[in-house]
Coordinates of C-alpha atoms in Angstrom, one line a residue:
M23 CA 92.1 -30.7 16.4
R24 CA 89.6 -33.2 15.0
V25 CA 86.7 -31.1 13.7
L26 CA 83.2 -32.1 12.7
F27 CA 81.9 -29.3 10.5
W28 CA 78.2 -28.5 10.0
G29 CA 77.2 -26.2 7.1
T30 CA 75.3 -26.0 3.9
P31 CA 75.8 -22.8 1.8
G32 CA 79.1 -21.4 0.6
F33 CA 79.4 -19.2 3.7
G34 CA 81.4 -21.9 5.5
L35 CA 83.9 -22.7 2.7
P36 CA 86.5 -20.1 3.9
S37 CA 86.3 -21.6 7.4
L38 CA 86.9 -25.1 6.0
E39 CA 89.9 -24.0 4.0
A40 CA 91.3 -22.0 7.0
M41 CA 91.0 -24.9 9.4
R42 CA 92.8 -27.3 7.0
A43 CA 95.5 -24.8 6.3
A44 CA 96.1 -24.4 10.1
G45 CA 96.5 -28.1 10.5
H46 CA 93.2 -29.1 11.9
E47 CA 91.6 -32.4 10.6
V48 CA 88.1 -32.0 9.3
V49 CA 86.9 -35.6 10.1
G50 CA 83.5 -35.1 8.5
V51 CA 80.9 -32.6 7.3
V52 CA 77.2 -32.5 8.1
T53 CA 75.1 -30.8 5.5
N54 CA 71.5 -30.8 4.4
P55 CA 70.2 -33.5 2.1
D56 CA 70.5 -32.8 -1.7
R57 CA 67.7 -30.8 -3.2
P58 CA 66.1 -30.9 -6.6
S59 CA 67.7 -28.3 -8.9
G60 CA 66.0 -26.1 -11.5
R61 CA 62.3 -25.6 -12.0
G62 CA 59.4 -27.9 -12.1
R63 CA 58.0 -30.5 -9.8
A64 CA 60.2 -32.5 -7.5
G65 CA 60.4 -36.2 -8.6
R66 CA 59.7 -35.4 -12.3
G67 CA 63.2 -36.0 -13.6
R68 CA 64.8 -33.2 -11.8
A69 CA 68.5 -33.7 -10.9
L70 CA 69.5 -33.4 -7.2
R71 CA 71.9 -30.6 -6.3
A72 CA 74.5 -31.0 -3.6
S73 CA 75.3 -28.2 -1.2
P74 CA 78.5 -26.2 -1.7
V75 CA 79.8 -27.8 1.6
K76 CA 79.1 -31.3 0.3
E77 CA 80.9 -30.5 -3.0
W78 CA 83.9 -29.2 -1.0
A79 CA 83.9 -32.4 1.1
L80 CA 83.7 -34.7 -1.8
A81 CA 86.6 -33.0 -3.5
A82 CA 88.6 -33.1 -0.3
E83 CA 87.7 -36.8 0.3
V84 CA 86.1 -35.9 3.6
P85 CA 83.2 -38.1 4.9
V86 CA 79.7 -36.5 4.3
L87 CA 76.7 -37.0 6.6
Q88 CA 73.3 -35.8 5.5
P89 CA 70.6 -36.5 8.1
V90 CA 67.0 -35.5 7.5
R91 CA 67.0 -34.6 11.2
P92 CA 70.2 -34.0 13.2
G93 CA 68.8 -35.9 16.2
E94 CA 68.4 -39.2 14.4
A95 CA 70.0 -42.0 16.4
A96 CA 71.7 -43.6 13.4
F97 CA 73.3 -40.2 12.4
L98 CA 74.5 -39.5 16.0
D99 CA 76.1 -42.9 16.1
A100 CA 77.9 -42.3 12.8
A101 CA 79.1 -38.9 14.0
R102 CA 80.5 -40.4 17.2
R103 CA 82.5 -42.9 15.2
L104 CA 84.3 -39.9 13.6
A105 CA 85.6 -39.1 17.1
P106 CA 85.6 -35.2 16.8
D107 CA 87.1 -33.0 19.4
V108 CA 84.9 -30.1 18.5
S109 CA 81.9 -29.3 16.2
V110 CA 82.0 -26.1 14.2
V111 CA 78.6 -24.9 12.8
A112 CA 78.5 -22.3 10.0
A113 CA 75.0 -21.7 8.4
Y114 CA 73.9 -25.3 8.7
G115 CA 70.3 -24.3 8.6
R116 CA 68.8 -26.4 11.3
I117 CA 68.6 -26.3 15.1
L118 CA 70.9 -28.9 16.8
P119 CA 69.4 -30.9 19.6
R120 CA 71.3 -31.3 22.9
E121 CA 72.5 -34.8 21.9
A122 CA 74.3 -33.3 18.9
L123 CA 75.7 -30.3 20.8
D124 CA 77.2 -32.4 23.5
L125 CA 78.7 -35.1 21.2
P126 CA 82.3 -33.7 20.9
P127 CA 84.2 -33.5 24.2
L128 CA 85.2 -29.9 23.8
G129 CA 81.7 -28.8 22.7
S130 CA 80.1 -27.2 19.7
F131 CA 80.8 -23.7 18.4
N132 CA 78.8 -21.5 16.0
V133 CA 80.0 -19.0 13.5
H134 CA 77.4 -16.2 13.6
A135 CA 77.5 -13.2 11.2
S136 CA 76.9 -10.4 13.7
L137 CA 78.4 -8.8 16.7
L138 CA 76.5 -10.8 19.3
P139 CA 74.3 -10.1 21.3
A140 CA 73.1 -7.9 18.4
L141 CA 71.0 -9.6 15.7
R142 CA 70.5 -13.1 16.9
G143 CA 68.6 -15.2 14.5
A144 CA 68.5 -16.4 10.9
A145 CA 69.2 -13.2 8.9
P146 CA 71.8 -11.0 10.7
I147 CA 73.5 -9.9 7.5
N148 CA 70.4 -8.6 5.9
W149 CA 69.1 -6.9 9.0
A150 CA 72.4 -5.2 9.7
I151 CA 72.0 -3.3 6.5
I152 CA 68.2 -2.8 6.7
C153 CA 68.6 -1.3 10.2
G154 CA 71.3 1.1 9.1
H155 CA 74.1 -0.3 11.3
A156 CA 77.5 1.3 10.8
E157 CA 79.2 -2.0 11.3
S158 CA 78.6 -5.8 11.5
G159 CA 81.0 -8.6 12.1
V160 CA 81.5 -12.3 13.0
S161 CA 81.2 -13.9 16.4
I162 CA 82.4 -17.3 17.4
Q163 CA 80.1 -18.5 20.3
R164 CA 79.7 -21.7 22.3
M165 CA 76.4 -23.2 21.4
V166 CA 73.8 -23.7 24.1
A167 CA 70.1 -24.7 24.0
A168 CA 68.9 -21.1 23.5
L169 CA 69.3 -19.6 20.0
D170 CA 72.7 -17.7 19.6
A171 CA 72.8 -17.2 23.3
G172 CA 76.1 -18.8 24.3
P173 CA 79.3 -17.1 25.5
V174 CA 81.5 -15.5 22.8
L175 CA 85.1 -16.6 22.3
G176 CA 86.0 -14.1 19.6
R177 CA 84.7 -11.3 17.4
T178 CA 85.8 -9.6 14.2
R179 CA 84.3 -6.2 13.2
I180 CA 83.3 -5.4 9.6
P181 CA 82.4 -1.8 8.6
I182 CA 79.3 -1.3 6.5
H183 CA 79.9 1.3 3.8
P184 CA 77.0 3.4 2.5
V185 CA 76.3 1.4 -0.7
M186 CA 77.1 -2.1 0.6
T187 CA 74.7 -4.9 -0.2
A188 CA 73.8 -8.0 1.8
G189 CA 75.7 -10.0 -0.8
E190 CA 78.9 -8.0 -0.3
L191 CA 78.6 -8.2 3.5
Y192 CA 78.0 -11.9 3.2
E193 CA 81.3 -12.3 1.4
A194 CA 83.2 -10.1 3.8
A195 CA 81.8 -12.0 6.8
S196 CA 82.5 -15.4 5.2
A197 CA 86.2 -14.4 4.7
A198 CA 86.5 -12.9 8.2
A199 CA 85.0 -16.0 9.8
G200 CA 87.8 -18.3 8.7
A201 CA 90.5 -16.2 10.2
R202 CA 88.7 -15.7 13.5
L203 CA 87.7 -19.4 13.8
V204 CA 91.3 -20.5 13.5
T205 CA 92.3 -18.2 16.3
V206 CA 89.6 -19.5 18.5
L207 CA 90.4 -23.1 17.9
A208 CA 94.1 -22.4 18.7
D209 CA 93.0 -20.9 22.0
L210 CA 90.8 -23.9 22.8
A211 CA 93.6 -26.3 22.0
A212 CA 96.0 -24.3 24.3
G213 CA 93.5 -24.0 27.1
R214 CA 93.6 -20.2 27.0
A215 CA 90.2 -19.5 25.4
V216 CA 88.2 -16.8 27.2
E217 CA 84.4 -17.2 27.0
T218 CA 82.5 -14.0 27.6
P219 CA 78.8 -14.2 28.5
Q220 CA 76.5 -12.1 26.3
D221 CA 74.8 -9.1 27.8
E222 CA 71.1 -10.1 27.6
T223 CA 70.0 -6.4 28.0
R224 CA 71.5 -5.6 24.6
V225 CA 69.9 -8.5 22.6
T226 CA 68.3 -7.7 19.2
W227 CA 66.9 -10.0 16.7
A228 CA 67.2 -10.8 13.0
P229 CA 64.2 -12.9 11.9
K230 CA 64.2 -14.9 8.8
L231 CA 63.3 -13.0 5.6
D232 CA 61.2 -14.5 2.8
R233 CA 59.8 -13.2 -0.5
E234 CA 56.6 -11.8 1.0
A235 CA 58.6 -9.9 3.7
A236 CA 60.7 -8.3 0.9
R237 CA 57.8 -6.6 -0.9
I238 CA 58.5 -2.9 -1.1
D239 CA 56.4 -0.5 0.9
W240 CA 56.7 2.7 -1.1
S241 CA 55.2 4.7 1.8
R242 CA 58.5 4.3 3.6
S243 CA 61.1 7.1 3.2
A244 CA 63.7 7.0 0.4
A245 CA 66.4 6.5 3.0
E246 CA 64.7 3.5 4.5
L247 CA 64.0 2.0 1.1
D248 CA 67.6 2.5 0.1
R249 CA 68.7 0.3 3.0
W250 CA 65.8 -2.2 2.3
L251 CA 66.8 -2.8 -1.3
R252 CA 70.5 -3.2 -0.4
G253 CA 69.7 -5.4 2.6
C254 CA 67.7 -7.8 0.3
D255 CA 70.3 -7.9 -2.5
P256 CA 70.7 -10.5 -3.8
W257 CA 68.2 -12.5 -1.7
P258 CA 65.3 -12.4 -1.1
A259 CA 65.3 -9.4 -3.5
A260 CA 63.1 -6.4 -2.8
W261 CA 60.2 -6.4 -5.2
T262 CA 57.1 -4.6 -6.3
T263 CA 54.4 -5.0 -8.9
L264 CA 53.6 -3.0 -12.0
R265 CA 50.4 -3.8 -13.9
G266 CA 50.2 -7.1 -12.1
R267 CA 53.8 -8.2 -12.9
S268 CA 56.6 -8.7 -10.4
L269 CA 59.7 -6.5 -10.7
Q270 CA 62.7 -6.9 -8.4
C271 CA 64.6 -3.6 -7.7
F272 CA 68.3 -3.1 -7.0
E273 CA 71.1 -0.5 -6.8
P274 CA 69.2 2.3 -5.1
T275 CA 70.2 5.9 -4.7
V276 CA 68.5 8.5 -2.5
E277 CA 68.0 11.6 -4.6
P278 CA 69.4 14.5 -2.5
D279 CA 67.1 17.3 -1.5
A280 CA 64.2 15.8 -3.5
P281 CA 60.8 16.5 -1.9
G282 CA 58.7 13.3 -1.5
A283 CA 55.0 12.5 -1.0
G284 CA 55.4 12.7 2.7
D285 CA 57.0 16.2 2.8
P286 CA 54.5 18.5 4.6
A287 CA 55.6 21.4 2.4
T288 CA 54.8 19.6 -0.8
T289 CA 52.0 17.2 0.1
A290 CA 49.4 19.0 -2.0
G291 CA 49.8 17.8 -5.5
A292 CA 52.8 15.6 -4.8
P293 CA 53.0 12.2 -6.5
A294 CA 51.7 9.3 -4.4
P295 CA 54.3 6.9 -3.1
G296 CA 55.3 4.4 -5.7
T297 CA 54.7 6.7 -8.6
V298 CA 57.3 6.5 -11.4
I299 CA 58.3 10.1 -11.7
E300 CA 60.7 9.3 -14.5
A301 CA 61.6 6.3 -16.6
H302 CA 64.6 7.5 -18.6
P303 CA 66.5 5.4 -21.1
V304 CA 69.8 6.7 -19.7
R305 CA 69.1 7.8 -16.1
G306 CA 66.8 4.9 -15.3
L307 CA 63.9 5.0 -12.8
R308 CA 63.0 7.7 -10.3
V309 CA 60.2 6.7 -7.9
A310 CA 58.3 8.8 -5.3
T311 CA 58.4 7.5 -1.8
G312 CA 56.8 8.4 1.5
D313 CA 59.6 11.0 2.0
G314 CA 62.0 11.7 -0.9
V315 CA 62.7 10.2 -4.3
L316 CA 64.5 6.9 -4.8
R317 CA 66.5 6.2 -8.0
V318 CA 66.5 2.5 -8.9
G319 CA 69.6 1.5 -10.9
A320 CA 68.8 -2.1 -11.8
V321 CA 65.7 -4.3 -12.1
K322 CA 64.8 -7.9 -12.7
P323 CA 61.5 -8.5 -14.4
A324 CA 59.8 -11.8 -13.8
G325 CA 61.4 -14.6 -15.8
R326 CA 64.4 -12.4 -16.9
R327 CA 67.9 -11.6 -15.8
R328 CA 68.9 -8.6 -13.8
M329 CA 69.4 -5.6 -16.1
S330 CA 69.9 -1.8 -15.8
A331 CA 66.8 0.1 -15.1
A332 CA 67.6 2.4 -18.0
A333 CA 67.7 -0.6 -20.5
W334 CA 64.5 -1.9 -19.1
A335 CA 62.9 1.6 -19.5
R336 CA 63.9 1.7 -23.2
G337 CA 61.8 -1.4 -23.8
V338 CA 58.7 -0.4 -21.8
A339 CA 56.4 2.4 -23.1
D340 CA 54.3 4.9 -21.1
L341 CA 55.9 4.4 -17.7
K342 CA 55.9 8.0 -16.5
E343 CA 53.3 8.7 -13.9
V344 CA 52.6 4.9 -13.6
R345 CA 52.3 3.8 -10.0
F346 CA 53.9 0.6 -8.6
D347 CA 51.5 -1.5 -6.6

């Protein structure tokens, strides 16, 4: 089949490789415009950075289209000239207008990183972990005007183990997507694809996460915060502040049987949520929460690389009994 691929981050690369290996012709890729790299103000000598999908396409000598808006007439004309049979979308990052969805004769299909109808929206990988789901997965669905609402042609389930991060689930879903996509395309080509409508009564949502949403609320329980830190690792990275400075937190562990600030039996005299109970140069950080104690295994101070919490504690004096903001 002739495939027009829409994507921007590395999530779609295994799908591109799998389609080519299966004999499909990727006639073009649509990706977001290059963005300034590094820090500083845009337009002040900063180099532009191509997306991972664009880099793949250039290496594979596949035409690249980078519209500012996917509904532009000039872009749609260029896409039609590529004569795709289908469009495949994997983390493109923009909503496609009807003109773009209907451009290929067999339609447009989205690779979504959840078991639809669960977790429609922008951040299904993060929210699967934050919500404590036992499994996630990948769904290939026909795109319709409503967000992630089209019929599903194939699913792959992925178990979520107790210490899995969003980054690890991202890699697992990315790999699973390629294999499932190839199966779906083969079914479409053979006329045997089965499109199963989604059950609208079971829809849940995964709204976009940003830095402000990732700020740690220490009044939550240790179990909730364990999921929150893992669900925001590596991005947008759960963070707190200490003495006015930002500190990102990673590698959480719920301390078993540790009473917390919210434990009715120990509320009197218990440390307030966010209090650093221990900052040990070997054991790292232990922090009081709304219910239980959370051990933080790694941190990233503002302007520095991620490091073990123990190493950070060795270089910061008088942390015990200090409270995170």
